[in-house]
Amino acid sequence: MSLDIAALKPAQPATLAFLARADHPMLLGSDWVPARSGAWMDAINPATGEVLGRFPAGDASDADRAVAAAREAFEGAAWRDMTPSQRGRILWRVSELIEQHIDELAELETLDQGKPLWVGRYAEIPGAAEQFRFFAGQASRVEGQTIPTSINYQPPGKQVFAYTLKQPVGVVAAIVPWNSPLVLTAMKLAPALAAGCCVVLKPAEDTSLTALRLGELLLEAGLPPGVVNIVTGRGDVVGAALAAHPGVDKISFTGSTPVGRAVLAAAGGNLKKVTLELGGKSPVIVMPDADLDAAIAGAANAIFFNTGQVCVAGSRLYVHRDVFDQVVQGVADVARSLKLGHGLDAATQIGPVVSRKQAERVHRYVQDAIAAGAKAIVGGGRLGPHGTFIEPTVLVDVKPDMACVKEEIFGPVLVATPVDSLEEALALSNDSEYGLAASVWTRDLSTAHRVAARLKSGTVWINCHLMFDASLPIGGVRQSGWGRESGQAAVDNFLELKTVCAVI
Ligand code: NAD
């Protein structure tokens, strides 16, 4: 097994200039600083193992400094007294700056995360800009209500007047995973800032570079110092310190379900508000009346896009037995045709997974599945000079209780199961601890909408998968999380409702 990876260099002078700095300090208030301990961590290109630069290995004392900077900004006039329109203008300016720097940000994301350049350039970085643009408008739409009451309080000439205010929750800790770093960061920052909160951002230790570059763009856009602080370092050190921190009012976490549980437990100390965007094991149901060419292409994209490192990846395929062989062979043919390579190579369709550790984890799932009786009709191998490439893999002959069917693998690995009826497809789809997303492929609209109602899932796609928009809420039921991101209601995640009741 071998895969030659050319040591490609970025084309953008701005990317080269960023990388030439080598040390990338973190943002506290208006200062770019090292960790208090002086420790650094390496940013590594997962395709080659090459070191791209260093960022601070922060600890609890750095989390303290970041929370203090956010608190000072939150209590200060510069942010509090800014009108919603002024905040919206800054958010809009951030979206413009992201677009101006789109090629640089896409290259940085590819080098740091491994993803094919086109994934960042045409999906995720524009998606990040779109989050700031959408929530720029929402900043002016934070509204309370006037409420007629039935309070029996009638001194002569007096009446009760009651209304609600929506006010920013305060200091937010935003903790982000490594699979789609910049857009997932934007999904937290944009609504939090629209609400008027101040933020401590903790990027994932495998992918901190685009967050640090975004920090520079936020200041360039006119965000007052301290409104966003970025503290880098290990999750079980900095992330855990933020989750437990008494000065943090709200945690917005995206990551794995086990870490989400740990964050929730730590947040109990001061009962901070918590939203959790967690793991998934999303089903794809294909009925025999579907447009099978579209279903095959859609099912393949649902699991292989971004090398399967997507929380809503369609990782369980349930196909009606009448068309099972045709669909599964079709997906396997797509898998065989995909070109693995360095993300900066324009021909690459599948990049490395984010790290050697993650590649070992994904590969172990495949090997364990095969040892337990599953069959890989395509893929199954681990390649590349750094051991980080996983061949797109389709497993059949799987059983519902196998780990590869029950657990989130977070790589380009699909498990396919034949079903004899729609009821069976629904029962198997809902037989999961997760409930993030699902898709159904059929030409029968009444089937589609009935299935959509019965799937236990935060999102259901009909004849499509992986359709995102800043206006569409996304999030999970069951152990896929609490709350929703994107969409108008996402601002409410960062607001407190205050009741004002007066005798006038
Ligand atoms: P992870 O849970 O290991 O880490 C996520 C973040 O939490 C990182 O920044 C990490 O440093 C930090 N962290 C780790 N330990 C911590 C602790 N004890 N306390 C506080 N923070 C801690 O997840 P990952 O491996 O980086 O990302 C992959 C996971 O993210 C997958 O499960 C995927 O499904 C999930 N995800 C979910 C969504 C969604 O919207 N539901 C989106 C993307 C990814």
XYZ file of C-alpha atoms and ligand atoms in Angstrom, residues 175-180 184 187 202-205 233-241 243 253-257 259-260 262-263 276-280 310-312 358 408 410 436 474-476 480 485, ligand 1:
92
model
C -15.373 25.353 21.934
C -14.917 24.111 18.375
C -13.834 20.770 16.785
C -11.356 20.146 13.977
C -13.429 18.856 11.074
C -14.641 22.163 9.595
C -18.060 25.950 12.820
C -21.599 29.446 13.540
C -11.135 27.694 22.021
C -10.260 26.145 18.652
C -9.348 22.454 18.393
C -5.687 21.707 19.019
C -4.265 24.597 23.733
C -5.406 21.129 24.675
C -9.079 20.451 25.165
C -8.653 18.623 28.442
C -6.674 21.604 29.765
C -7.995 24.881 28.295
C -11.401 23.531 27.228
C -11.967 21.892 30.586
C -10.904 25.089 32.403
C -16.213 24.606 30.929
C -19.762 23.415 22.465
C -19.379 21.454 19.246
C -17.576 18.139 19.401
C -17.939 14.507 20.328
C -20.701 13.182 22.561
C -16.608 15.285 25.598
C -20.007 17.020 25.452
C -17.825 16.094 30.334
C -18.482 19.744 29.405
C -24.197 21.081 22.611
C -23.697 20.129 18.965
C -22.489 16.544 19.197
C -21.897 13.391 17.204
C -24.092 11.560 14.755
C -18.830 15.676 8.890
C -21.105 15.470 11.923
C -24.117 14.828 9.663
C -7.699 9.791 13.986
C -19.615 7.386 15.039
C -15.936 10.076 11.612
C -28.523 14.522 14.139
C -29.076 22.550 12.576
C -28.636 20.407 15.647
C -29.555 17.108 17.174
C -26.579 14.395 19.285
C -27.226 26.568 15.541
P -13.782 16.490 20.598
O -15.002 16.334 21.405
O -12.637 15.611 20.866
O -13.213 17.991 20.723
C -14.004 19.118 20.443
C -13.423 20.317 21.137
O -13.497 20.099 22.553
C -11.951 20.581 20.832
O -11.716 21.970 20.781
C -11.250 19.975 22.024
O -9.995 20.573 22.275
C -12.229 20.291 23.136
N -12.150 19.415 24.308
C -11.597 18.180 24.413
N -11.694 17.714 25.680
C -12.349 18.681 26.384
C -12.776 18.777 27.739
N -12.563 17.800 28.626
N -13.437 19.892 28.116
C -13.693 20.875 27.226
N -13.296 20.848 25.930
C -12.637 19.748 25.524
O -14.301 16.415 19.105
P -13.420 16.410 17.804
O -12.803 15.057 17.725
O -12.565 17.635 17.774
O -14.525 16.610 16.673
C -15.255 15.583 16.150
C -16.608 15.474 16.811
O -17.322 16.685 16.678
C -17.475 14.426 16.178
O -18.109 13.674 17.174
C -18.498 15.219 15.397
O -19.709 14.578 15.159
C -18.653 16.399 16.256
N -19.226 17.522 15.493
C -20.540 17.861 15.717
C -21.133 18.876 14.962
C -22.578 19.245 15.164
O -22.984 20.311 14.710
N -23.381 18.453 15.835
C -20.385 19.535 13.999
C -19.073 19.152 13.788
C -18.502 18.143 14.558
